[in-house]
Amino acid sequence: MKRHEIHVRLDDSIATTSPVSRSYKIHVGDEILQDIGALVQNDNVQRAVVVSDQSINESHGRTVTRSLEAVSITVDRLTIPPGETSKSLTEAERLWNEFARLEIDRKTAILAVGGGVVGDLTGFVAATFSRGLQVWQVPTTLVAQVDSAIGGKTGVNLPAGKNLVGAFWQPRGVVADINTLKSLPDREYVSGLAEVVKYGMILDADFFQWLENNAISIRGREKESLNHLVRRSAELKTFVVERDEREVTGLRACLNYGHTFAHAFETTAGYGTLLHGEAVSLGMMAAVRLAYSLDLLDQTVVERQQQLLETLGLPVGTPVLNDIATDDFLRIMARDKKTVGGNLRFVLPDKIGHVEIIDHIDHMLVTSAIKTICYAN
Ligand SMILES: NC(=O)c1ccc[n+]([C@@H]2O[C@H](COP(=O)([O-])OP(=O)(O)OC[C@H]3O[C@@H](n4cnc5c(N)ncnc54)[C@H](O)[C@@H]3O)[C@@H](O)[C@H]2O)c1
Ligand SMILES: [Zn+2]
């Protein structure tokens, strides 16, 4: 059955202009994967390659392929194993070789159908093969729809660290179908909501309040809520990226709210113990408490953020970090690439919807903030 009640019209999409590359549109809607063929065809494309991961290749990968074939675009399909380990140079090299075997040229459209792993890897391979192929981002996880598919950061991991090799490569278009979120495991879905709360905290008090008012239906993945949530998050990320695509002015750094803590939590807990969004939720709690201890904001801000995260099912405290010495957190945070000269620097809110960058903070206050999220079992 095909339903189109909340179908998004083409002119209903978010337009963005990258100062470095060309402008493109972000389409958000329900059951719009079926219409992707028409969008790609508008670009005079006759040939396409759909890259997805093995767990969604038969579902969303197939829907996209059928839609392209319905408008007479010739399609080849490539898959990668699911999971973060696929964001590797080995997998990139395999895709480069597949592209060569298929004799892909610059007129071929590449479609990255999947979560952030597929998007980051495929975007990077497209950016580098033949000095750049056009890529469409077709995000199918919440993380990808509200974050990774927007902004043009692509790349792979090295043994020495995440995302160490990559390129800025803006897509031809982004197609985010909220219908794909139905099949996401609950923990993955909830984890993605952390970045959404982040957008409200750093940029948009009205959106934060909308999240508070609709937390139950968001938790239940109701379509109207999802549609607004993904659209507004995409707009907010776009707003930031348009003004600071390559992290020059410092604006893009506001997206790092909660993340300096989160990276330290992810590393100390051991990769895989906490999902990224769970670590971000904990990181935002440490950050908002740090802001409170610096007198930047009222207690009500701390309470509202905590309440919203909890209602959405995100952690605000955890026993998994209990046994870790506070010095370990500080050492890891000092190594964070956003740190300048060992001086810890944090993006901290001064009210809901606004952040500042604060540095030269007393380390004692930082460790006290961390202790507040380390719960006993
Ligand atoms: N480029 C950026 O700006 C940016 C921003 C944030 C995150 N990232 C990157 O994104 C990656 C994380 O992305 P992710 O959370 O989407 O992980 P992911 O791509 O690994 O997807 C998570 C899991 O969900 C499965 N999946 C995908 N779509 C599904 C669906 N509709 N239904 C059911 N299962 C589905 C995948 O097969 C995978 O097993 C990380 O590598 C991170 O570094 C990049
Ligand atoms: Zn993040």
CSV table of C-alpha atoms and ligand atoms in Angstrom, one decimal:
chain,number,residue,atom,x,y,z
A,1,MET,CA,0.0,0.0,0.0
A,2,LYS,CA,1.2,3.5,-0.8
A,3,ARG,CA,0.0,6.4,1.2
A,4,HIS,CA,0.7,10.0,0.5
A,5,GLU,CA,-1.2,12.0,3.1
A,6,ILE,CA,1.9,13.7,4.5
A,7,HIS,CA,3.7,13.7,1.2
A,8,VAL,CA,6.2,16.5,0.9
A,9,ARG,CA,6.1,18.6,-2.2
A,10,LEU,CA,9.3,19.5,-3.9
A,11,ASP,CA,9.0,23.1,-3.0
A,12,ASP,CA,8.4,22.1,0.6
A,13,SER,CA,12.0,21.0,1.0
A,14,ILE,CA,14.8,22.8,2.8
A,15,ALA,CA,17.1,24.6,0.4
A,16,THR,CA,20.7,25.1,1.4
A,17,THR,CA,23.6,26.9,-0.2
A,18,SER,CA,27.1,25.8,0.6
A,19,PRO,CA,29.6,28.7,0.2
A,20,VAL,CA,32.1,26.2,-1.1
A,21,SER,CA,30.0,24.1,-3.4
A,22,ARG,CA,26.6,24.4,-4.9
A,23,SER,CA,23.2,24.5,-3.3
A,24,TYR,CA,21.1,21.4,-2.8
A,25,LYS,CA,17.8,20.5,-1.2
A,26,ILE,CA,16.9,18.4,1.8
A,27,HIS,CA,13.6,16.5,1.4
A,28,VAL,CA,11.9,15.4,4.5
A,29,GLY,CA,8.6,13.4,4.4
A,30,ASP,CA,6.7,10.2,4.9
A,31,GLU,CA,7.1,7.4,2.3
A,32,ILE,CA,9.2,9.6,-0.1
A,33,LEU,CA,11.8,7.0,-0.9
A,34,GLN,CA,9.4,5.8,-3.6
A,35,ASP,CA,9.8,9.2,-5.3
A,36,ILE,CA,13.5,9.4,-5.4
A,37,GLY,CA,13.7,8.4,-9.0
A,38,ALA,CA,12.0,11.5,-10.1
A,39,LEU,CA,14.3,13.7,-8.1
A,40,VAL,CA,17.4,12.1,-9.4
A,41,GLN,CA,16.1,12.1,-13.0
A,42,ASN,CA,15.5,15.9,-12.7
A,43,ASP,CA,19.3,16.1,-12.7
A,44,ASN,CA,19.6,14.4,-16.1
A,45,VAL,CA,21.0,11.2,-14.7
A,46,GLN,CA,20.8,8.0,-16.7
A,47,ARG,CA,22.9,5.8,-14.5
A,48,ALA,CA,23.1,5.3,-10.7
A,49,VAL,CA,24.9,3.2,-8.1
A,50,VAL,CA,23.0,2.4,-4.9
A,51,VAL,CA,25.3,1.7,-1.9
A,52,SER,CA,23.7,0.4,1.3
A,53,ASP,CA,24.6,-2.0,4.1
A,54,GLN,CA,23.6,-5.6,4.1
A,55,SER,CA,20.9,-5.3,6.8
A,56,ILE,CA,18.8,-2.7,4.8
A,57,ASN,CA,19.8,-3.6,1.3
A,58,GLU,CA,16.7,-5.7,0.8
A,59,SER,CA,14.3,-3.2,2.3
A,60,HIS,CA,15.2,0.4,1.7
A,61,GLY,CA,18.0,-0.3,-0.8
A,62,ARG,CA,15.4,-2.1,-2.9
A,63,THR,CA,12.8,0.6,-2.7
A,64,VAL,CA,15.3,3.2,-3.9
A,65,THR,CA,16.5,1.0,-6.7
A,66,ARG,CA,12.9,0.3,-7.9
A,67,SER,CA,12.1,4.0,-7.9
A,68,LEU,CA,15.2,4.8,-10.0
A,69,GLU,CA,14.5,1.9,-12.4
A,70,ALA,CA,10.9,3.1,-12.8
A,71,VAL,CA,12.2,6.3,-14.5
A,72,SER,CA,14.5,4.3,-16.7
A,73,ILE,CA,17.7,4.9,-14.7
A,74,THR,CA,20.2,2.0,-15.0
A,75,VAL,CA,21.1,0.9,-11.4
A,76,ASP,CA,24.0,-1.1,-10.0
A,77,ARG,CA,23.9,-2.0,-6.3
A,78,LEU,CA,26.8,-2.4,-3.9
A,79,THR,CA,26.6,-3.4,-0.2
A,80,ILE,CA,28.9,-3.1,2.8
A,81,PRO,CA,28.8,-5.1,6.0
A,82,PRO,CA,26.8,-3.2,8.7
A,83,GLY,CA,28.6,-1.5,11.6
A,84,GLU,CA,31.3,1.0,12.3
A,85,THR,CA,34.1,-1.3,11.2
A,86,SER,CA,33.0,-0.7,7.6
A,87,LYS,CA,34.1,2.9,7.9
A,88,SER,CA,37.6,1.9,7.0
A,89,LEU,CA,40.2,2.4,4.2
A,90,THR,CA,39.8,-1.3,3.4
A,91,GLU,CA,36.1,-0.8,2.6
A,92,ALA,CA,36.8,2.5,0.8
A,93,GLU,CA,39.4,0.7,-1.4
A,94,ARG,CA,37.0,-2.1,-2.2
A,95,LEU,CA,34.3,0.5,-3.3
A,96,TRP,CA,36.9,2.4,-5.3
A,97,ASN,CA,37.7,-0.8,-7.1
A,98,GLU,CA,34.0,-1.7,-7.6
A,99,PHE,CA,33.5,1.8,-9.1
A,100,ALA,CA,36.4,1.2,-11.5
A,101,ARG,CA,35.0,-2.2,-12.5
A,102,LEU,CA,31.6,-0.7,-13.2
A,103,GLU,CA,33.3,2.1,-15.2
A,104,ILE,CA,31.5,4.8,-13.3
A,105,ASP,CA,32.0,8.3,-14.5
A,106,ARG,CA,31.0,11.8,-13.3
A,107,LYS,CA,27.6,11.5,-14.9
A,108,THR,CA,26.7,8.6,-12.6
A,109,ALA,CA,24.8,9.4,-9.5
A,110,ILE,CA,25.9,7.6,-6.3
A,111,LEU,CA,23.1,7.1,-3.7
A,112,ALA,CA,24.2,6.3,-0.1
A,113,VAL,CA,21.2,4.5,1.5
A,114,GLY,CA,21.6,3.8,5.2
A,115,GLY,CA,22.9,5.2,8.5
A,116,GLY,CA,25.9,7.4,9.2
A,117,VAL,CA,28.3,4.6,8.4
A,118,VAL,CA,27.0,4.2,4.8
A,119,GLY,CA,26.7,7.9,4.4
A,120,ASP,CA,30.2,8.8,5.7
A,121,LEU,CA,32.0,6.0,3.8
A,122,THR,CA,30.1,6.4,0.5
A,123,GLY,CA,30.4,10.2,0.7
A,124,PHE,CA,34.1,9.9,1.1
A,125,VAL,CA,34.5,7.3,-1.7
A,126,ALA,CA,32.3,9.6,-4.0
A,127,ALA,CA,34.4,12.7,-3.0
A,128,THR,CA,37.6,11.0,-4.0
A,129,PHE,CA,36.8,8.7,-7.0
A,130,SER,CA,37.6,10.4,-10.3
A,131,ARG,CA,38.1,13.6,-8.2
A,132,GLY,CA,34.5,13.7,-7.2
A,133,LEU,CA,31.2,12.1,-8.1
A,134,GLN,CA,27.7,13.4,-7.3
A,135,VAL,CA,26.3,11.8,-4.2
A,136,TRP,CA,22.8,11.7,-2.8
A,137,GLN,CA,22.4,11.1,0.9
A,138,VAL,CA,19.5,8.9,1.7
A,139,PRO,CA,19.6,8.6,5.5
A,140,THR,CA,17.6,5.8,7.2
A,141,THR,CA,18.6,6.2,10.8
A,142,LEU,CA,17.6,9.1,13.1
A,143,VAL,CA,21.3,10.0,13.6
A,144,ALA,CA,21.8,10.2,9.9
A,145,GLN,CA,18.6,12.2,9.2
A,146,VAL,CA,19.2,14.8,11.8
A,147,ASP,CA,23.0,14.9,11.8
A,148,SER,CA,25.4,12.9,9.6
A,149,ALA,CA,23.7,13.3,6.2
A,150,ILE,CA,23.7,17.1,6.6
A,151,GLY,CA,26.8,19.2,6.6
A,152,GLY,CA,29.0,17.5,4.1
A,153,LYS,CA,31.5,15.8,6.4
A,154,THR,CA,32.5,12.5,5.0
A,155,GLY,CA,35.3,10.1,6.0
A,156,VAL,CA,36.7,6.9,7.4
A,157,ASN,CA,38.3,5.8,10.7
A,158,LEU,CA,42.0,4.8,11.2
A,159,PRO,CA,43.2,2.5,14.0
A,160,ALA,CA,44.6,5.7,15.5
A,161,GLY,CA,41.2,7.4,15.8
A,162,LYS,CA,37.7,8.0,14.4
A,163,ASN,CA,37.1,10.1,11.3
A,164,LEU,CA,40.8,10.9,10.8
A,165,VAL,CA,40.7,10.7,7.0
A,166,GLY,CA,38.0,12.5,5.1
A,167,ALA,CA,36.7,15.3,3.0
A,168,PHE,CA,34.1,17.9,3.0
A,169,TRP,CA,31.8,16.8,0.2
A,170,GLN,CA,28.3,18.3,-0.1
A,171,PRO,CA,25.6,16.0,-1.6
A,172,ARG,CA,23.5,16.7,-4.7
A,173,GLY,CA,20.5,16.3,-2.4
A,174,VAL,CA,19.3,14.6,0.8
A,175,VAL,CA,16.1,12.5,1.0
A,176,ALA,CA,15.1,11.7,4.6
A,177,ASP,CA,12.0,9.4,4.7
A,178,ILE,CA,10.7,9.2,8.3
A,179,ASN,CA,8.9,6.0,7.4
A,180,THR,CA,12.3,4.2,7.4
A,181,LEU,CA,12.6,5.0,11.1
A,182,LYS,CA,9.9,2.6,12.0
A,183,SER,CA,12.2,-0.4,11.8
A,184,LEU,CA,15.0,1.1,13.9
A,185,PRO,CA,15.8,-0.8,17.1
A,186,ASP,CA,14.5,1.3,20.1
A,187,ARG,CA,18.0,1.9,21.6
A,188,GLU,CA,19.3,3.3,18.2
A,189,TYR,CA,16.2,5.5,17.8
A,190,VAL,CA,16.3,7.0,21.4
A,191,SER,CA,20.1,7.5,21.1
A,192,GLY,CA,19.5,9.7,18.0
A,193,LEU,CA,17.2,11.9,20.0
A,194,ALA,CA,20.1,13.3,22.0
A,195,GLU,CA,21.4,15.3,19.0
A,196,VAL,CA,17.8,16.7,18.6
A,197,VAL,CA,17.7,17.9,22.2
A,198,LYS,CA,21.2,19.4,21.5
A,199,TYR,CA,19.8,21.5,18.7
A,200,GLY,CA,17.1,22.9,21.0
A,201,MET,CA,19.6,23.7,23.7
A,202,ILE,CA,22.1,25.4,21.5
A,203,LEU,CA,19.9,27.3,19.0
A,204,ASP,CA,16.2,27.2,19.4
A,205,ALA,CA,14.2,27.7,22.7
A,206,ASP,CA,10.9,27.3,20.9
A,207,PHE,CA,12.0,24.0,19.4
A,208,PHE,CA,13.1,22.9,22.9
A,209,GLN,CA,9.7,23.7,24.2
A,210,TRP,CA,8.0,21.9,21.4
A,211,LEU,CA,10.1,18.8,22.3
A,212,GLU,CA,9.0,19.1,25.9
A,213,ASN,CA,5.3,19.4,24.8
A,214,ASN,CA,5.6,16.4,22.4
A,215,ALA,CA,8.0,14.1,24.2
A,216,ILE,CA,5.5,11.3,24.6
A,217,SER,CA,4.5,11.2,20.9
A,218,ILE,CA,8.1,11.5,19.9
A,219,ARG,CA,9.0,8.6,22.1
A,220,GLY,CA,6.1,6.7,20.4
A,221,ARG,CA,7.5,7.7,16.9
A,222,GLU,CA,4.3,9.3,15.8
A,223,LYS,CA,4.5,10.5,12.3
A,224,GLU,CA,3.5,14.1,12.7
A,225,SER,CA,6.0,14.5,15.5
A,226,LEU,CA,8.8,12.8,13.6
A,227,ASN,CA,8.2,14.9,10.5
A,228,HIS,CA,8.6,18.1,12.4
A,229,LEU,CA,11.4,16.8,14.5
A,230,VAL,CA,13.5,15.7,11.5
A,231,ARG,CA,12.7,18.8,9.5
A,232,ARG,CA,13.5,21.3,12.2
A,233,SER,CA,16.7,19.5,13.2
A,234,ALA,CA,17.8,19.4,9.6
A,235,GLU,CA,17.1,23.1,9.3
A,236,LEU,CA,19.0,24.0,12.4
A,237,LYS,CA,22.1,21.9,11.4
A,238,THR,CA,21.9,23.5,7.9
A,239,PHE,CA,21.7,27.0,9.4
A,240,VAL,CA,25.0,26.4,11.3
A,241,VAL,CA,26.8,24.6,8.4
A,242,GLU,CA,25.8,27.3,5.9
A,243,ARG,CA,27.5,29.9,8.0
A,244,ASP,CA,30.6,27.9,9.0
A,245,GLU,CA,31.0,25.0,6.6
A,246,ARG,CA,34.6,24.4,7.4
A,247,GLU,CA,34.8,25.3,11.1
A,248,VAL,CA,36.4,28.7,10.4
A,249,THR,CA,34.3,31.2,12.3
A,250,GLY,CA,33.7,29.0,15.4
A,251,LEU,CA,29.9,28.8,14.9
A,252,ARG,CA,30.0,25.2,13.8
A,253,ALA,CA,31.7,24.5,17.2
A,254,CYS,CA,28.4,25.0,18.9
A,255,LEU,CA,27.4,21.6,17.5
A,256,ASN,CA,30.0,20.2,19.9
A,257,TYR,CA,27.7,20.9,23.0
A,258,GLY,CA,28.0,17.9,25.3
A,259,HIS,CA,30.5,16.3,23.0
A,260,THR,CA,33.8,17.0,24.7
A,261,PHE,CA,32.5,15.1,27.7
A,262,ALA,CA,30.8,12.5,25.5
A,263,HIS,CA,34.0,11.6,23.7
A,264,ALA,CA,35.7,11.1,27.0
A,265,PHE,CA,32.8,8.9,28.3
A,266,GLU,CA,32.8,6.8,25.1
A,267,THR,CA,36.5,6.3,25.3
A,268,THR,CA,36.7,5.4,29.0
A,269,ALA,CA,33.6,3.2,28.9
A,270,GLY,CA,35.1,1.3,26.0
A,271,TYR,CA,33.7,1.8,22.5
A,272,GLY,CA,30.4,0.1,22.1
A,273,THR,CA,29.4,0.2,25.8
A,274,LEU,CA,27.6,3.5,25.4
A,275,LEU,CA,26.0,4.5,22.1
A,276,HIS,CA,27.1,7.9,20.9
A,277,GLY,CA,23.8,9.5,21.6
A,278,GLU,CA,23.7,8.1,25.1
A,279,ALA,CA,27.2,9.5,25.7
A,280,VAL,CA,26.0,12.9,24.3
A,281,SER,CA,23.0,12.8,26.7
A,282,LEU,CA,25.4,12.2,29.7
A,283,GLY,CA,27.8,14.8,28.3
A,284,MET,CA,25.0,17.5,28.0
A,285,MET,CA,24.1,16.8,31.7
A,286,ALA,CA,27.7,17.2,32.7
A,287,ALA,CA,28.0,20.4,30.6
A,288,VAL,CA,24.8,22.0,31.9
A,289,ARG,CA,25.8,21.3,35.5
A,290,LEU,CA,29.3,22.8,34.7
A,291,ALA,CA,27.5,25.9,33.3
A,292,TYR,CA,25.4,26.1,36.5
A,293,SER,CA,28.5,25.8,38.7
A,294,LEU,CA,30.0,28.7,36.7
A,295,ASP,CA,26.8,30.8,37.4
A,296,LEU,CA,26.0,30.9,33.7
A,297,LEU,CA,22.4,29.8,34.1
A,298,ASP,CA,19.5,29.0,36.5
A,299,GLN,CA,18.8,25.7,38.1
A,300,THR,CA,15.5,25.5,36.0
A,301,VAL,CA,17.6,25.1,32.8
A,302,VAL,CA,19.4,22.1,34.4
A,303,GLU,CA,16.1,20.6,35.4
A,304,ARG,CA,14.3,21.2,32.1
A,305,GLN,CA,17.1,19.6,30.2
A,306,GLN,CA,17.3,16.6,32.6
A,307,GLN,CA,13.5,16.1,32.5
A,308,LEU,CA,13.3,16.2,28.7
A,309,LEU,CA,16.2,13.7,28.3
A,310,GLU,CA,14.6,11.4,30.8
A,311,THR,CA,11.2,11.5,29.2
A,312,LEU,CA,12.7,10.7,25.9
A,313,GLY,CA,14.4,7.6,27.4
A,314,LEU,CA,17.9,9.0,27.4
A,315,PRO,CA,20.3,8.4,30.3
A,316,VAL,CA,21.2,11.2,32.7
A,317,GLY,CA,23.4,9.1,34.9
A,318,THR,CA,25.2,5.8,34.5
A,319,PRO,CA,27.1,3.3,36.7
A,320,VAL,CA,29.4,2.3,33.8
A,321,LEU,CA,31.8,5.2,34.5
A,322,ASN,CA,32.0,4.7,38.2
A,323,ASP,CA,35.4,3.0,38.4
A,324,ILE,CA,37.2,5.5,36.2
A,325,ALA,CA,39.6,8.0,37.8
A,326,THR,CA,38.6,11.6,37.1
A,327,ASP,CA,42.1,12.3,35.9
A,328,ASP,CA,41.5,9.8,33.0
A,329,PHE,CA,38.6,11.9,31.8
A,330,LEU,CA,40.6,15.1,32.0
A,331,ARG,CA,43.5,13.5,30.1
A,332,ILE,CA,41.3,12.3,27.3
A,333,MET,CA,39.5,15.7,27.1
A,334,ALA,CA,42.8,17.5,26.9
A,335,ARG,CA,43.6,15.3,23.9
A,336,ASP,CA,40.3,16.2,22.2
A,337,LYS,CA,41.0,17.9,18.8
A,338,LYS,CA,38.8,20.8,19.9
A,339,THR,CA,41.1,21.5,22.8
A,340,VAL,CA,43.7,24.3,22.2
A,341,GLY,CA,47.0,23.9,23.9
A,342,GLY,CA,45.8,21.6,26.7
A,343,ASN,CA,43.3,24.3,27.8
A,344,LEU,CA,39.9,22.7,28.2
A,345,ARG,CA,37.3,24.5,26.2
A,346,PHE,CA,33.6,23.9,26.4
A,347,VAL,CA,30.5,24.9,24.6
A,348,LEU,CA,28.1,25.8,27.5
A,349,PRO,CA,24.6,27.1,27.5
A,350,ASP,CA,23.7,30.4,29.3
A,351,LYS,CA,20.0,29.8,28.7
A,352,ILE,CA,17.9,27.4,26.7
A,353,GLY,CA,18.5,28.1,23.0
A,354,HIS,CA,21.9,29.8,23.4
A,355,VAL,CA,25.5,28.7,24.0
A,356,GLU,CA,28.8,30.3,24.5
A,357,ILE,CA,32.4,28.9,24.2
A,358,ILE,CA,34.1,29.0,27.6
A,359,ASP,CA,37.7,28.1,28.4
A,360,HIS,CA,40.2,28.3,31.2
A,361,ILE,CA,37.8,26.5,33.5
A,362,ASP,CA,39.0,25.2,36.9
A,363,HIS,CA,39.5,21.5,36.5
A,364,MET,CA,37.9,20.8,39.8
A,365,LEU,CA,34.6,22.2,38.5
A,366,VAL,CA,34.9,19.9,35.5
A,367,THR,CA,35.5,16.8,37.6
A,368,SER,CA,32.6,17.7,39.9
A,369,ALA,CA,30.3,18.0,36.9
A,370,ILE,CA,31.4,14.6,35.7
A,371,LYS,CA,30.8,13.1,39.1
A,372,THR,CA,27.2,14.1,39.0
A,373,ILE,CA,26.5,11.7,36.2
A,374,CYS,CA,28.4,8.7,37.7
A,375,TYR,CA,25.6,6.9,39.6
A,376,ALA,CA,26.2,4.0,41.9
A,377,ASN,CA,24.5,0.8,40.8
B,1,LIG,N1,29.3,13.1,9.0
B,1,LIG,C1,28.9,13.6,10.1
B,1,LIG,O1,28.7,14.8,10.2
B,1,LIG,C2,28.5,12.7,11.2
B,1,LIG,C3,27.7,13.2,12.2
B,1,LIG,C4,27.2,12.3,13.2
B,1,LIG,C5,27.6,10.9,13.1
B,1,LIG,N2,28.4,10.5,12.1
B,1,LIG,C6,28.8,9.1,12.0
B,1,LIG,O2,27.7,8.3,11.8
B,1,LIG,C7,27.9,7.0,12.2
B,1,LIG,C8,26.8,6.5,13.1
B,1,LIG,O3,25.6,6.5,12.3
B,1,LIG,P1,24.4,5.6,12.7
B,1,LIG,O4,24.1,5.8,14.1
B,1,LIG,O5,23.3,5.9,11.7
B,1,LIG,O6,25.0,4.1,12.6
B,1,LIG,P2,25.0,3.0,11.5
B,1,LIG,O7,25.1,3.6,10.1
B,1,LIG,O8,26.0,2.0,11.9
B,1,LIG,O9,23.5,2.4,11.6
B,1,LIG,C9,23.2,1.7,12.8
B,1,LIG,C10,22.6,0.4,12.6
B,1,LIG,O10,21.2,0.5,12.1
B,1,LIG,C11,21.0,-0.3,10.9
B,1,LIG,N3,20.0,0.5,10.1
B,1,LIG,C12,20.1,1.5,9.3
B,1,LIG,N4,18.9,2.0,8.9
B,1,LIG,C13,18.0,1.2,9.5
B,1,LIG,C14,16.6,1.1,9.5
B,1,LIG,N5,15.9,2.0,8.8
B,1,LIG,N6,16.0,0.2,10.2
B,1,LIG,C15,16.7,-0.7,10.9
B,1,LIG,N7,18.0,-0.7,11.0
B,1,LIG,C16,18.7,0.2,10.3
B,1,LIG,C17,22.4,-0.3,10.3
B,1,LIG,O11,22.4,-1.5,9.4
B,1,LIG,C18,23.3,-0.4,11.5
B,1,LIG,O12,23.4,-1.8,11.9
B,1,LIG,C19,29.3,7.1,13.0
B,1,LIG,O13,30.3,6.5,12.2
B,1,LIG,C20,29.5,8.6,13.2
B,1,LIG,O14,30.9,8.9,13.2
B,1,LIG,C21,28.8,11.4,11.1
B,2,ZN,ZN,27.2,13.7,18.0
